[in-house]
Amino acid sequence: MLLLLLLLLLVLLLALAARWRASWSNSHWRRRGICGPQGCPLLGNMALFALGQRSYGEVYAQIYREHPGLRYVGFYRLFNEPALLVRDERLLREVLVGSSFACCADNAVNVDAQRDVLASCNPFIASGDRWRKLRADLVPLFTPSRLRQTLPHVAAACQQLRPFVERRLIRERFEAKALATRYTLQVIASAAFGLDAHCLCQDEQQEQGSEWLEWLVPLFQPSAWSLPETIALLHSSRLASILQHRYVPLSLQHWLCDLVRTSASANSFLRWLGEQQGSDLAGHATTLLLEGYETSAMLLAFALYELSLNESVQRRVHAELTEVAKRHGGLLLGHAALAELRYAEATLLETLRLHPAMQALQKRCTKSFTLPAQRWDTDTETDSSLQVALGTVLVLPVQAIHLDPQLYAEPLKFQPERFMDASPGLGCRFLAFGAGPRMCPGMRLGLAQTKAALVTLLQDYSVHLADQRQPPVQVSPLTFLTASKQGIWLQLRKR
Ligand code: HEM
C-alpha cells in the first residue's frame, strides 16, 4: 500500500515538473518582455503543422498576420523552441543582405554529414567556410556565358516535349507536375551529366526503363513519411537520428556515385566542375540534380495552373510569344528570344509570389547580435532592443510577405504586371529565391528552363482546368518544398 502511494506521489511530482518545465519554456519571450502568441506544451505554436493540418508556411503566415504592430514576433516552434519571426522589411534586409548576415548565415536544417554524405555537400545545408567553398565551386556554372552554353540542353528537351505532348496528352487530362518533372529531369540530366534521361521518349518501353523517373519522381512527392521527415529536417536532429533519416536515401546515393563515374561528356556541368581542382564531383552532382529539377517543375506546373484560371493573362502570354516568334523566325528557344519574353517571365515570378517553393527561410543565429525595439512605434535606439541568443532560429516568412496587402495590392490576384517594371529582388519583398550572399545561384537557369517549356507548350496549345468544377489546388501540409495535395489536373487544346 505504501509503495503504491509512493508511486502515485512520484507520478504526480513528475507530472508537475513536466508542467512547470513546459510553462517555464513557454514563458521564454514573456520573461524577456517580447510579445507573441502563447504556445502549448511540446507543440509550441505549431500544433496544426505537427498534426498535418497546415503547412509550416501557413502557420507562420497566421502569426505574421496576427501581429501587425511588431517588427518581429517571439513564438515557439515545435518542441517549445523559442524562435523569432521577422516581419519588418528593413530587418529582413539586415538579416539576409546587411550587417547581421554574418551572425545568422546558416540555414536551420538538420542533415547528418555522416549519414547523408552527398546531401551535406549542398551549400544550402553547409555552414561557415565549407559553405563558402561549396558555393564558390558552383557559382561559375551560372554565369551568363555558361547559361548560354546550357541553353542547347534546354532547347533539346523542349524539342522532345513537343511530340511527347502531341502523342500522349492532347485531349486527355494530365497531371501537370508529373509532366513538368519529366521535362526538368530531361534538362538537368543532359545539362549536368550529358546524359539522356529517357523521360520524354516516344517509345514507351524505353521510357519504362528510365532510372531517372524511378529514382527521382518519388523523392519529393507527399507520402506517409513526409511529415516526420520534414519535422526531422526542420525541427529535430534527435528525431532525424531516431528515424535514421537521410535526405538522399542510401540507394540513391550509390546510384548517383555510379552515374558520376560513368558520365561527364563535353559541355556539361560535371565536365566544367571536373576542370576545377579539388571540387567534390559526386556531392556537386547531387546538388545540381536535386536543386535543378524539383523547384522548376513545381514552378512550371503552378504557372500552367494559374494560366488556366486567368484567361486574360494567358491571352497576353500568347500575344507576346506570337510577336516575339515573328521577330525570330518562329524560334523562341534562343537566348535573345527568351530574353524578350518579358511578360512570360513576369508570369513565372507572379506564380512564385503565390506559390513559393520554400514557404519560409529559416536561419540560425551563430553569433549573438542586437535587434531594435520590437514595436514599430518605439524608437529603435531605446534600450528595449533584443540581444538575439546563439542558436535562436529566425524565421523569414516568405509566403506571408508575398501575401501581405501592405506590400502587394490585392495580393490574392494573379497579376504578372506587378513584375513588368520592378526588379524582383528590390526591398526583400520578393523572396522566392532568397536574397543576399545565400541567394539561389541557379535562379537564371531555373527561370530559363521553365520559361522555355512554358512557351513551347503555349506556342501550340491553350491550357485549361481538366474539370471546371474541380476545387482549387491545395498545398500539401506535409512537405518541406511546396507540393500540391491532390495533383494539378489540366488539359491542353490546340490553338
Ligand atoms: C524556379 C526554380 C528555383 C527556385 C524557386 C529556387 C529557390 C531557392 C531558394 C529559396 C533557395 C534558398 C535561398 C536562401 O537560403 O536564402 C535556393 C538555394 C539554392 N538553389 Fe535554388 N531555386 C531554383 C532553381 C535552382 C536551380 C536550377 C539550381 C541549380 C541547378 C539551384 C541551386 C541552388 C543552390 C545550390 C542553393 C543553395 C545556395 C546557398 O545556400 O548558398 N536552384 N534556391
CSV table of N, CA and C in Angstrom, one decimal, residues 164-319:
chain,number,residue,atom,x,y,z
A,164,PHE,N,6.1,14.6,-77.5
A,164,PHE,CA,5.6,13.8,-76.3
A,164,PHE,C,4.1,14.2,-76.0
A,165,VAL,N,3.9,15.5,-76.0
A,165,VAL,CA,2.6,16.1,-75.6
A,165,VAL,C,1.6,15.8,-76.7
A,166,GLU,N,2.1,16.0,-78.0
A,166,GLU,CA,1.2,15.7,-79.1
A,166,GLU,C,0.7,14.3,-79.1
A,167,ARG,N,1.6,13.4,-78.8
A,167,ARG,CA,1.2,12.0,-78.9
A,167,ARG,C,0.4,11.5,-77.7
A,168,ARG,N,0.8,11.9,-76.5
A,168,ARG,CA,0.3,11.3,-75.3
A,168,ARG,C,-0.8,12.1,-74.6
A,169,LEU,N,-0.7,13.5,-74.7
A,169,LEU,CA,-1.6,14.2,-73.8
A,169,LEU,C,-2.7,15.0,-74.4
A,170,ILE,N,-2.6,15.2,-75.7
A,170,ILE,CA,-3.6,16.0,-76.3
A,170,ILE,C,-5.0,15.4,-76.1
A,171,ARG,N,-6.0,16.2,-75.8
A,171,ARG,CA,-7.3,15.8,-75.5
A,171,ARG,C,-7.5,15.0,-74.2
A,172,GLU,N,-6.4,14.7,-73.5
A,172,GLU,CA,-6.6,13.9,-72.3
A,172,GLU,C,-6.2,14.8,-71.1
A,173,ARG,N,-6.9,14.6,-69.9
A,173,ARG,CA,-6.5,15.3,-68.7
A,173,ARG,C,-5.1,14.8,-68.3
A,174,PHE,N,-4.3,15.6,-67.8
A,174,PHE,CA,-3.0,15.2,-67.3
A,174,PHE,C,-2.6,15.9,-66.1
A,175,GLU,N,-1.6,15.3,-65.3
A,175,GLU,CA,-1.2,15.9,-64.1
A,175,GLU,C,0.1,16.7,-64.4
A,176,ALA,N,-0.1,18.0,-64.2
A,176,ALA,CA,0.9,19.0,-64.7
A,176,ALA,C,2.3,18.8,-64.0
A,177,LYS,N,2.3,18.5,-62.7
A,177,LYS,CA,3.6,18.3,-62.1
A,177,LYS,C,4.4,17.1,-62.6
A,178,ALA,N,3.6,16.0,-62.9
A,178,ALA,CA,4.3,14.8,-63.4
A,178,ALA,C,4.9,15.1,-64.8
A,179,LEU,N,4.2,15.9,-65.7
A,179,LEU,CA,4.8,16.2,-67.0
A,179,LEU,C,6.0,17.1,-66.8
A,180,ALA,N,5.8,18.1,-65.9
A,180,ALA,CA,6.9,19.1,-65.7
A,180,ALA,C,8.2,18.4,-65.1
A,181,THR,N,8.0,17.4,-64.3
A,181,THR,CA,9.1,16.7,-63.7
A,181,THR,C,9.9,15.9,-64.8
A,182,ARG,N,9.1,15.3,-65.7
A,182,ARG,CA,9.8,14.6,-66.8
A,182,ARG,C,10.7,15.6,-67.6
A,183,TYR,N,10.1,16.8,-67.8
A,183,TYR,CA,10.8,17.7,-68.6
A,183,TYR,C,12.1,18.2,-67.9
A,184,THR,N,11.9,18.7,-66.6
A,184,THR,CA,13.1,19.2,-65.9
A,184,THR,C,14.2,18.1,-65.6
A,185,LEU,N,13.8,16.9,-65.4
A,185,LEU,CA,14.8,15.8,-65.3
A,185,LEU,C,15.5,15.6,-66.6
A,186,GLN,N,14.8,15.7,-67.7
A,186,GLN,CA,15.4,15.6,-69.0
A,186,GLN,C,16.5,16.7,-69.2
A,187,VAL,N,16.1,17.9,-68.8
A,187,VAL,CA,17.1,19.0,-69.0
A,187,VAL,C,18.3,18.8,-68.1
A,188,ILE,N,18.1,18.5,-66.8
A,188,ILE,CA,19.2,18.5,-65.9
A,188,ILE,C,20.1,17.3,-66.1
A,189,ALA,N,19.5,16.2,-66.5
A,189,ALA,CA,20.4,15.0,-66.8
A,189,ALA,C,21.3,15.4,-68.0
A,190,SER,N,20.8,16.1,-68.9
A,190,SER,CA,21.6,16.5,-70.1
A,190,SER,C,22.6,17.6,-69.7
A,191,ALA,N,22.1,18.6,-69.0
A,191,ALA,CA,23.0,19.8,-68.7
A,191,ALA,C,24.0,19.4,-67.7
A,192,ALA,N,23.7,18.6,-66.7
A,192,ALA,CA,24.7,18.3,-65.6
A,192,ALA,C,25.5,17.1,-66.0
A,193,PHE,N,24.9,16.1,-66.6
A,193,PHE,CA,25.7,14.9,-66.8
A,193,PHE,C,26.0,14.5,-68.2
A,194,GLY,N,25.3,15.3,-69.2
A,194,GLY,CA,25.5,15.0,-70.6
A,194,GLY,C,24.8,13.7,-70.9
A,195,LEU,N,23.7,13.3,-70.2
A,195,LEU,CA,23.0,12.0,-70.4
A,195,LEU,C,21.6,12.2,-70.9
A,196,ASP,N,21.0,11.2,-71.6
A,196,ASP,CA,19.6,11.3,-71.9
A,196,ASP,C,18.9,10.5,-70.8
A,197,ALA,N,18.0,11.2,-70.1
A,197,ALA,CA,17.3,10.5,-69.0
A,197,ALA,C,16.1,9.7,-69.5
A,198,HIS,N,15.8,9.7,-70.8
A,198,HIS,CA,14.6,8.9,-71.4
A,198,HIS,C,13.3,9.2,-70.6
A,199,CYS,N,13.1,10.5,-70.3
A,199,CYS,CA,11.9,10.9,-69.6
A,199,CYS,C,10.8,11.3,-70.6
A,200,LEU,N,11.2,11.7,-71.8
A,200,LEU,CA,10.3,12.2,-72.8
A,200,LEU,C,10.3,11.4,-74.1
A,201,CYS,N,10.4,10.1,-73.9
A,201,CYS,CA,10.6,9.2,-75.1
A,201,CYS,C,9.3,9.1,-75.9
A,202,GLN,N,9.5,8.8,-77.2
A,202,GLN,CA,8.3,8.4,-78.0
A,202,GLN,C,8.0,6.9,-77.7
A,203,ASP,N,9.1,6.2,-77.4
A,203,ASP,CA,9.0,4.8,-77.2
A,203,ASP,C,8.7,4.5,-75.7
A,204,GLU,N,7.4,4.0,-75.5
A,204,GLU,CA,7.0,3.8,-74.1
A,204,GLU,C,7.9,2.8,-73.3
A,205,GLN,N,8.4,1.8,-74.1
A,205,GLN,CA,9.1,0.7,-73.5
A,205,GLN,C,10.5,1.3,-73.0
A,206,GLN,N,11.1,2.1,-73.8
A,206,GLN,CA,12.4,2.7,-73.4
A,206,GLN,C,12.2,3.6,-72.2
A,207,GLU,N,11.1,4.3,-72.2
A,207,GLU,CA,10.8,5.2,-71.1
A,207,GLU,C,10.6,4.4,-69.7
A,208,GLN,N,10.0,3.2,-69.9
A,208,GLN,CA,9.7,2.5,-68.7
A,208,GLN,C,11.0,2.0,-68.0
A,209,GLY,N,12.1,2.0,-68.8
A,209,GLY,CA,13.4,1.7,-68.2
A,209,GLY,C,14.1,2.9,-67.6
A,210,SER,N,13.5,4.1,-67.6
A,210,SER,CA,14.2,5.3,-67.2
A,210,SER,C,14.4,5.2,-65.7
A,211,GLU,N,15.7,5.0,-65.3
A,211,GLU,CA,16.0,5.0,-63.9
A,211,GLU,C,15.8,6.4,-63.3
A,212,TRP,N,15.9,7.4,-64.0
A,212,TRP,CA,15.7,8.8,-63.5
A,212,TRP,C,14.3,9.0,-63.0
A,213,LEU,N,13.4,8.5,-63.8
A,213,LEU,CA,12.0,8.6,-63.3
A,213,LEU,C,11.8,7.8,-62.0
A,214,GLU,N,12.3,6.6,-62.1
A,214,GLU,CA,12.2,5.6,-61.0
A,214,GLU,C,12.7,6.2,-59.7
A,215,TRP,N,14.0,6.8,-59.7
A,215,TRP,CA,14.6,7.2,-58.5
A,215,TRP,C,14.1,8.6,-58.0
A,216,LEU,N,13.9,9.5,-59.0
A,216,LEU,CA,13.7,10.9,-58.6
A,216,LEU,C,12.3,11.3,-58.5
A,217,VAL,N,11.3,10.7,-59.2
A,217,VAL,CA,9.9,11.2,-59.1
A,217,VAL,C,9.4,11.1,-57.7
A,218,PRO,N,9.6,9.9,-57.0
A,218,PRO,CA,9.0,9.8,-55.7
A,218,PRO,C,9.7,10.7,-54.6
A,219,LEU,N,10.9,11.2,-54.9
A,219,LEU,CA,11.7,11.8,-53.8
A,219,LEU,C,11.0,12.9,-53.1
A,220,PHE,N,10.3,13.8,-53.8
A,220,PHE,CA,9.7,15.0,-53.2
A,220,PHE,C,8.2,14.9,-53.1
A,221,GLN,N,7.6,13.7,-53.5
A,221,GLN,CA,6.2,13.6,-53.5
A,221,GLN,C,5.7,13.4,-52.1
A,222,PRO,N,4.5,14.0,-51.7
A,222,PRO,CA,4.0,13.8,-50.4
A,222,PRO,C,3.7,12.3,-50.2
A,223,SER,N,4.1,11.8,-49.0
A,223,SER,CA,3.8,10.4,-48.7
A,223,SER,C,3.6,10.3,-47.2
A,224,ALA,N,3.3,9.1,-46.7
A,224,ALA,CA,3.1,8.9,-45.2
A,224,ALA,C,4.3,9.4,-44.4
A,225,TRP,N,5.5,9.3,-45.0
A,225,TRP,CA,6.7,9.7,-44.3
A,225,TRP,C,7.1,11.2,-44.4
A,226,SER,N,6.4,11.9,-45.2
A,226,SER,CA,6.8,13.3,-45.5
A,226,SER,C,6.8,14.1,-44.2
A,227,LEU,N,5.7,14.0,-43.4
A,227,LEU,CA,5.6,14.9,-42.2
A,227,LEU,C,6.8,14.6,-41.2
A,228,PRO,N,6.9,13.3,-40.8
A,228,PRO,CA,8.1,13.1,-39.8
A,228,PRO,C,9.4,13.5,-40.4
A,229,GLU,N,9.6,13.4,-41.8
A,229,GLU,CA,10.8,13.8,-42.4
A,229,GLU,C,11.0,15.3,-42.4
A,230,THR,N,9.9,16.0,-42.6
A,230,THR,CA,10.0,17.5,-42.6
A,230,THR,C,10.3,17.9,-41.2
A,231,ILE,N,9.6,17.3,-40.2
A,231,ILE,CA,9.9,17.7,-38.8
A,231,ILE,C,11.3,17.4,-38.4
A,232,ALA,N,11.8,16.2,-38.9
A,232,ALA,CA,13.2,15.9,-38.6
A,232,ALA,C,14.2,16.9,-39.2
A,233,LEU,N,13.9,17.3,-40.5
A,233,LEU,CA,14.8,18.2,-41.2
A,233,LEU,C,14.8,19.6,-40.6
A,234,LEU,N,13.6,20.1,-40.2
A,234,LEU,CA,13.5,21.5,-39.8
A,234,LEU,C,13.5,21.7,-38.3
A,235,HIS,N,13.1,20.7,-37.5
A,235,HIS,CA,12.9,20.9,-36.1
A,235,HIS,C,13.7,20.0,-35.1
A,236,SER,N,14.2,18.9,-35.6
A,236,SER,CA,14.7,18.0,-34.5
A,236,SER,C,15.8,17.1,-35.1
A,237,SER,N,17.1,17.3,-34.7
A,237,SER,CA,18.1,16.4,-35.1
A,237,SER,C,18.0,15.1,-34.4
A,238,ARG,N,17.4,15.2,-33.2
A,238,ARG,CA,17.2,13.9,-32.4
A,238,ARG,C,16.3,13.0,-33.2
A,239,LEU,N,15.1,13.6,-33.7
A,239,LEU,CA,14.2,12.7,-34.4
A,239,LEU,C,14.9,12.2,-35.7
A,240,ALA,N,15.7,13.1,-36.3
A,240,ALA,CA,16.4,12.7,-37.5
A,240,ALA,C,17.2,11.4,-37.3
A,241,SER,N,17.9,11.4,-36.1
A,241,SER,CA,18.8,10.3,-35.8
A,241,SER,C,18.0,9.1,-35.4
A,242,ILE,N,16.8,9.3,-34.7
A,242,ILE,CA,16.0,8.1,-34.3
A,242,ILE,C,15.4,7.5,-35.6
A,243,LEU,N,15.0,8.3,-36.6
A,243,LEU,CA,14.4,7.8,-37.8
A,243,LEU,C,15.5,7.3,-38.8
A,244,GLN,N,16.8,7.7,-38.4
A,244,GLN,CA,17.9,7.4,-39.3
A,244,GLN,C,17.6,8.1,-40.7
A,245,HIS,N,17.0,9.3,-40.6
A,245,HIS,CA,16.5,9.9,-41.8
A,245,HIS,C,17.7,10.4,-42.7
A,246,ARG,N,17.6,10.1,-44.0
A,246,ARG,CA,18.5,10.6,-45.0
A,246,ARG,C,17.8,11.4,-46.0
A,247,TYR,N,18.2,12.6,-46.2
A,247,TYR,CA,17.6,13.5,-47.2
A,247,TYR,C,17.8,12.8,-48.6
A,248,VAL,N,18.9,12.2,-48.8
A,248,VAL,CA,19.1,11.4,-50.1
A,248,VAL,C,19.3,10.0,-49.6
A,249,PRO,N,18.3,9.1,-49.9
A,249,PRO,CA,18.4,7.7,-49.5
A,249,PRO,C,19.7,7.0,-49.9
A,250,LEU,N,20.1,6.0,-49.1
A,250,LEU,CA,21.4,5.4,-49.4
A,250,LEU,C,21.5,4.8,-50.8
A,251,SER,N,20.4,4.2,-51.3
A,251,SER,CA,20.4,3.5,-52.6
A,251,SER,C,20.6,4.6,-53.7
A,252,LEU,N,19.9,5.8,-53.5
A,252,LEU,CA,20.0,6.9,-54.4
A,252,LEU,C,21.5,7.4,-54.4
A,253,GLN,N,22.1,7.5,-53.2
A,253,GLN,CA,23.5,7.9,-53.1
A,253,GLN,C,24.4,7.0,-54.0
A,254,HIS,N,24.2,5.7,-53.9
A,254,HIS,CA,25.0,4.8,-54.7
A,254,HIS,C,24.8,5.0,-56.2
A,255,TRP,N,23.5,5.1,-56.5
A,255,TRP,CA,23.2,5.3,-58.0
A,255,TRP,C,23.8,6.6,-58.5
A,256,LEU,N,23.8,7.7,-57.7
A,256,LEU,CA,24.4,8.9,-58.1
A,256,LEU,C,25.9,8.8,-58.3
A,257,CYS,N,26.6,8.1,-57.3
A,257,CYS,CA,28.0,7.9,-57.4
A,257,CYS,C,28.4,7.2,-58.7
A,258,ASP,N,27.6,6.1,-59.1
A,258,ASP,CA,27.8,5.4,-60.3
A,258,ASP,C,27.7,6.3,-61.5
A,259,LEU,N,26.6,7.1,-61.4
A,259,LEU,CA,26.3,8.0,-62.6
A,259,LEU,C,27.5,8.9,-62.8
A,260,VAL,N,28.1,9.5,-61.7
A,260,VAL,CA,29.2,10.4,-61.9
A,260,VAL,C,30.4,9.7,-62.5
A,261,ARG,N,30.6,8.5,-62.1
A,261,ARG,CA,31.8,7.8,-62.6
A,261,ARG,C,31.6,7.5,-64.1
A,262,THR,N,30.4,7.3,-64.6
A,262,THR,CA,30.2,6.9,-66.0
A,262,THR,C,29.9,8.0,-66.9
A,263,SER,N,29.7,9.3,-66.4
A,263,SER,CA,29.3,10.3,-67.3
A,263,SER,C,30.3,11.5,-67.4
A,264,ALA,N,29.8,12.6,-67.7
A,264,ALA,CA,30.6,13.9,-67.8
A,264,ALA,C,31.1,14.1,-69.3
A,265,SER,N,30.1,14.2,-70.2
A,265,SER,CA,30.5,14.5,-71.6
A,265,SER,C,30.8,16.0,-71.7
A,266,ALA,N,31.4,16.4,-72.8
A,266,ALA,CA,31.7,17.8,-73.0
A,266,ALA,C,30.5,18.7,-72.8
A,267,ASN,N,30.7,19.9,-72.5
A,267,ASN,CA,29.7,20.9,-72.3
A,267,ASN,C,28.6,20.5,-71.3
A,268,SER,N,29.0,19.9,-70.2
A,268,SER,CA,28.1,19.6,-69.1
A,268,SER,C,28.7,20.2,-67.9
A,269,PHE,N,27.8,20.4,-66.9
A,269,PHE,CA,28.3,21.0,-65.6
A,269,PHE,C,29.4,20.1,-65.0
A,270,LEU,N,29.3,18.8,-65.1
A,270,LEU,CA,30.3,17.9,-64.5
A,270,LEU,C,31.6,18.1,-65.1
A,271,ARG,N,31.6,18.2,-66.4
A,271,ARG,CA,32.9,18.5,-67.1
A,271,ARG,C,33.5,19.8,-66.7
A,272,TRP,N,32.7,20.8,-66.6
A,272,TRP,CA,33.2,22.1,-66.2
A,272,TRP,C,33.7,22.0,-64.7
A,273,LEU,N,33.0,21.3,-63.9
A,273,LEU,CA,33.4,21.2,-62.5
A,273,LEU,C,34.7,20.4,-62.4
A,274,GLY,N,34.8,19.3,-63.3
A,274,GLY,CA,36.0,18.4,-63.3
A,274,GLY,C,37.2,19.2,-63.6
A,275,GLU,N,37.1,20.3,-64.3
A,275,GLU,CA,38.3,21.1,-64.7
A,275,GLU,C,38.7,21.9,-63.5
A,276,GLN,N,37.9,22.0,-62.4
A,276,GLN,CA,38.3,22.8,-61.2
A,276,GLN,C,39.0,21.8,-60.3
A,277,GLN,N,40.1,22.3,-59.7
A,277,GLN,CA,40.9,21.5,-58.8
A,277,GLN,C,40.1,21.2,-57.5
A,278,GLY,N,40.1,20.0,-57.0
A,278,GLY,CA,39.6,19.7,-55.7
A,278,GLY,C,38.1,19.9,-55.5
A,279,SER,N,37.4,19.9,-56.6
A,279,SER,CA,35.9,20.0,-56.3
A,279,SER,C,35.3,18.6,-56.1
A,280,ASP,N,34.3,18.5,-55.3
A,280,ASP,CA,33.8,17.3,-54.9
A,280,ASP,C,32.7,16.9,-55.9
A,281,LEU,N,33.0,16.1,-56.9
A,281,LEU,CA,32.1,15.9,-58.0
A,281,LEU,C,30.8,15.3,-57.6
A,282,ALA,N,30.8,14.2,-56.9
A,282,ALA,CA,29.6,13.5,-56.6
A,282,ALA,C,28.6,14.3,-55.8
A,283,GLY,N,29.2,15.1,-54.8
A,283,GLY,CA,28.4,16.0,-54.0
A,283,GLY,C,27.8,17.1,-54.8
A,284,HIS,N,28.6,17.7,-55.7
A,284,HIS,CA,28.1,18.8,-56.5
A,284,HIS,C,27.0,18.2,-57.5
A,285,ALA,N,27.3,17.0,-58.0
A,285,ALA,CA,26.3,16.5,-59.0
A,285,ALA,C,24.9,16.3,-58.3
A,286,THR,N,25.0,15.8,-57.0
A,286,THR,CA,23.7,15.7,-56.2
A,286,THR,C,23.0,17.0,-56.1
A,287,THR,N,23.8,18.0,-55.7
A,287,THR,CA,23.2,19.3,-55.5
A,287,THR,C,22.5,19.8,-56.8
A,288,LEU,N,23.3,19.7,-57.9
A,288,LEU,CA,22.8,20.2,-59.2
A,288,LEU,C,21.5,19.5,-59.6
A,289,LEU,N,21.5,18.2,-59.4
A,289,LEU,CA,20.4,17.4,-59.8
A,289,LEU,C,19.1,17.7,-58.9
A,290,LEU,N,19.3,17.7,-57.6
A,290,LEU,CA,18.2,17.9,-56.7
A,290,LEU,C,17.6,19.3,-56.7
A,291,GLU,N,18.6,20.3,-56.8
A,291,GLU,CA,18.1,21.7,-56.9
A,291,GLU,C,17.6,22.0,-58.2
A,292,GLY,N,18.1,21.3,-59.2
A,292,GLY,CA,17.8,21.6,-60.6
A,292,GLY,C,16.4,21.2,-61.1
A,293,TYR,N,15.8,20.1,-60.6
A,293,TYR,CA,14.6,19.7,-61.2
A,293,TYR,C,13.3,20.0,-60.5
A,294,GLU,N,13.3,19.8,-59.1
A,294,GLU,CA,12.1,19.9,-58.4
A,294,GLU,C,11.4,21.3,-58.4
A,295,THR,N,12.2,22.3,-58.0
A,295,THR,CA,11.7,23.6,-57.9
A,295,THR,C,11.1,24.1,-59.2
A,296,SER,N,11.9,23.9,-60.3
A,296,SER,CA,11.5,24.4,-61.6
A,296,SER,C,10.2,23.6,-62.1
A,297,ALA,N,10.2,22.3,-61.7
A,297,ALA,CA,9.0,21.5,-62.2
A,297,ALA,C,7.7,22.1,-61.5
A,298,MET,N,7.9,22.4,-60.2
A,298,MET,CA,6.7,22.9,-59.4
A,298,MET,C,6.3,24.2,-60.0
A,299,LEU,N,7.3,25.0,-60.3
A,299,LEU,CA,7.0,26.4,-60.9
A,299,LEU,C,6.2,26.2,-62.2
A,300,LEU,N,6.7,25.3,-63.1
A,300,LEU,CA,6.0,25.1,-64.4
A,300,LEU,C,4.6,24.7,-64.2
A,301,ALA,N,4.4,23.7,-63.2
A,301,ALA,CA,3.1,23.2,-63.0
A,301,ALA,C,2.1,24.2,-62.5
A,302,PHE,N,2.6,25.0,-61.5
A,302,PHE,CA,1.7,26.1,-60.9
A,302,PHE,C,1.5,27.2,-62.0
A,303,ALA,N,2.5,27.5,-62.8
A,303,ALA,CA,2.3,28.5,-63.8
A,303,ALA,C,1.2,28.1,-64.8
A,304,LEU,N,1.2,26.8,-65.2
A,304,LEU,CA,0.2,26.3,-66.1
A,304,LEU,C,-1.2,26.4,-65.4
A,305,TYR,N,-1.2,26.1,-64.2
A,305,TYR,CA,-2.5,26.1,-63.4
A,305,TYR,C,-3.0,27.6,-63.3
A,306,GLU,N,-2.1,28.5,-63.0
A,306,GLU,CA,-2.6,29.9,-62.9
A,306,GLU,C,-3.1,30.4,-64.3
A,307,LEU,N,-2.4,30.0,-65.3
A,307,LEU,CA,-2.8,30.5,-66.7
A,307,LEU,C,-4.2,29.9,-67.0
A,308,SER,N,-4.4,28.6,-66.5
A,308,SER,CA,-5.7,28.0,-66.8
A,308,SER,C,-6.8,28.8,-66.1
A,309,LEU,N,-6.5,29.4,-64.9
A,309,LEU,CA,-7.5,30.1,-64.2
A,309,LEU,C,-7.7,31.6,-64.7
A,310,ASN,N,-6.6,32.1,-65.3
A,310,ASN,CA,-6.6,33.5,-65.7
A,310,ASN,C,-6.5,33.7,-67.2
A,311,GLU,N,-7.7,33.6,-67.8
A,311,GLU,CA,-7.6,33.6,-69.3
A,311,GLU,C,-7.0,34.9,-69.9
A,312,SER,N,-7.2,36.0,-69.3
A,312,SER,CA,-6.7,37.3,-69.9
A,312,SER,C,-5.2,37.2,-69.8
A,313,VAL,N,-4.6,36.7,-68.7
A,313,VAL,CA,-3.2,36.6,-68.7
A,313,VAL,C,-2.7,35.7,-69.7
A,314,GLN,N,-3.4,34.5,-69.9
A,314,GLN,CA,-3.0,33.6,-70.9
A,314,GLN,C,-3.0,34.2,-72.3
A,315,ARG,N,-4.0,35.0,-72.6
A,315,ARG,CA,-4.1,35.7,-73.9
A,315,ARG,C,-2.9,36.6,-74.1
A,316,ARG,N,-2.5,37.3,-73.0
A,316,ARG,CA,-1.4,38.2,-73.2
A,316,ARG,C,-0.1,37.4,-73.4
A,317,VAL,N,0.1,36.3,-72.7
A,317,VAL,CA,1.3,35.5,-72.9
A,317,VAL,C,1.3,35.0,-74.4
A,318,HIS,N,0.1,34.5,-74.9
A,318,HIS,CA,0.0,34.1,-76.3
A,318,HIS,C,0.4,35.2,-77.2
A,319,ALA,N,-0.1,36.4,-77.0
A,319,ALA,CA,0.1,37.5,-77.9
A,319,ALA,C,1.6,37.8,-77.9
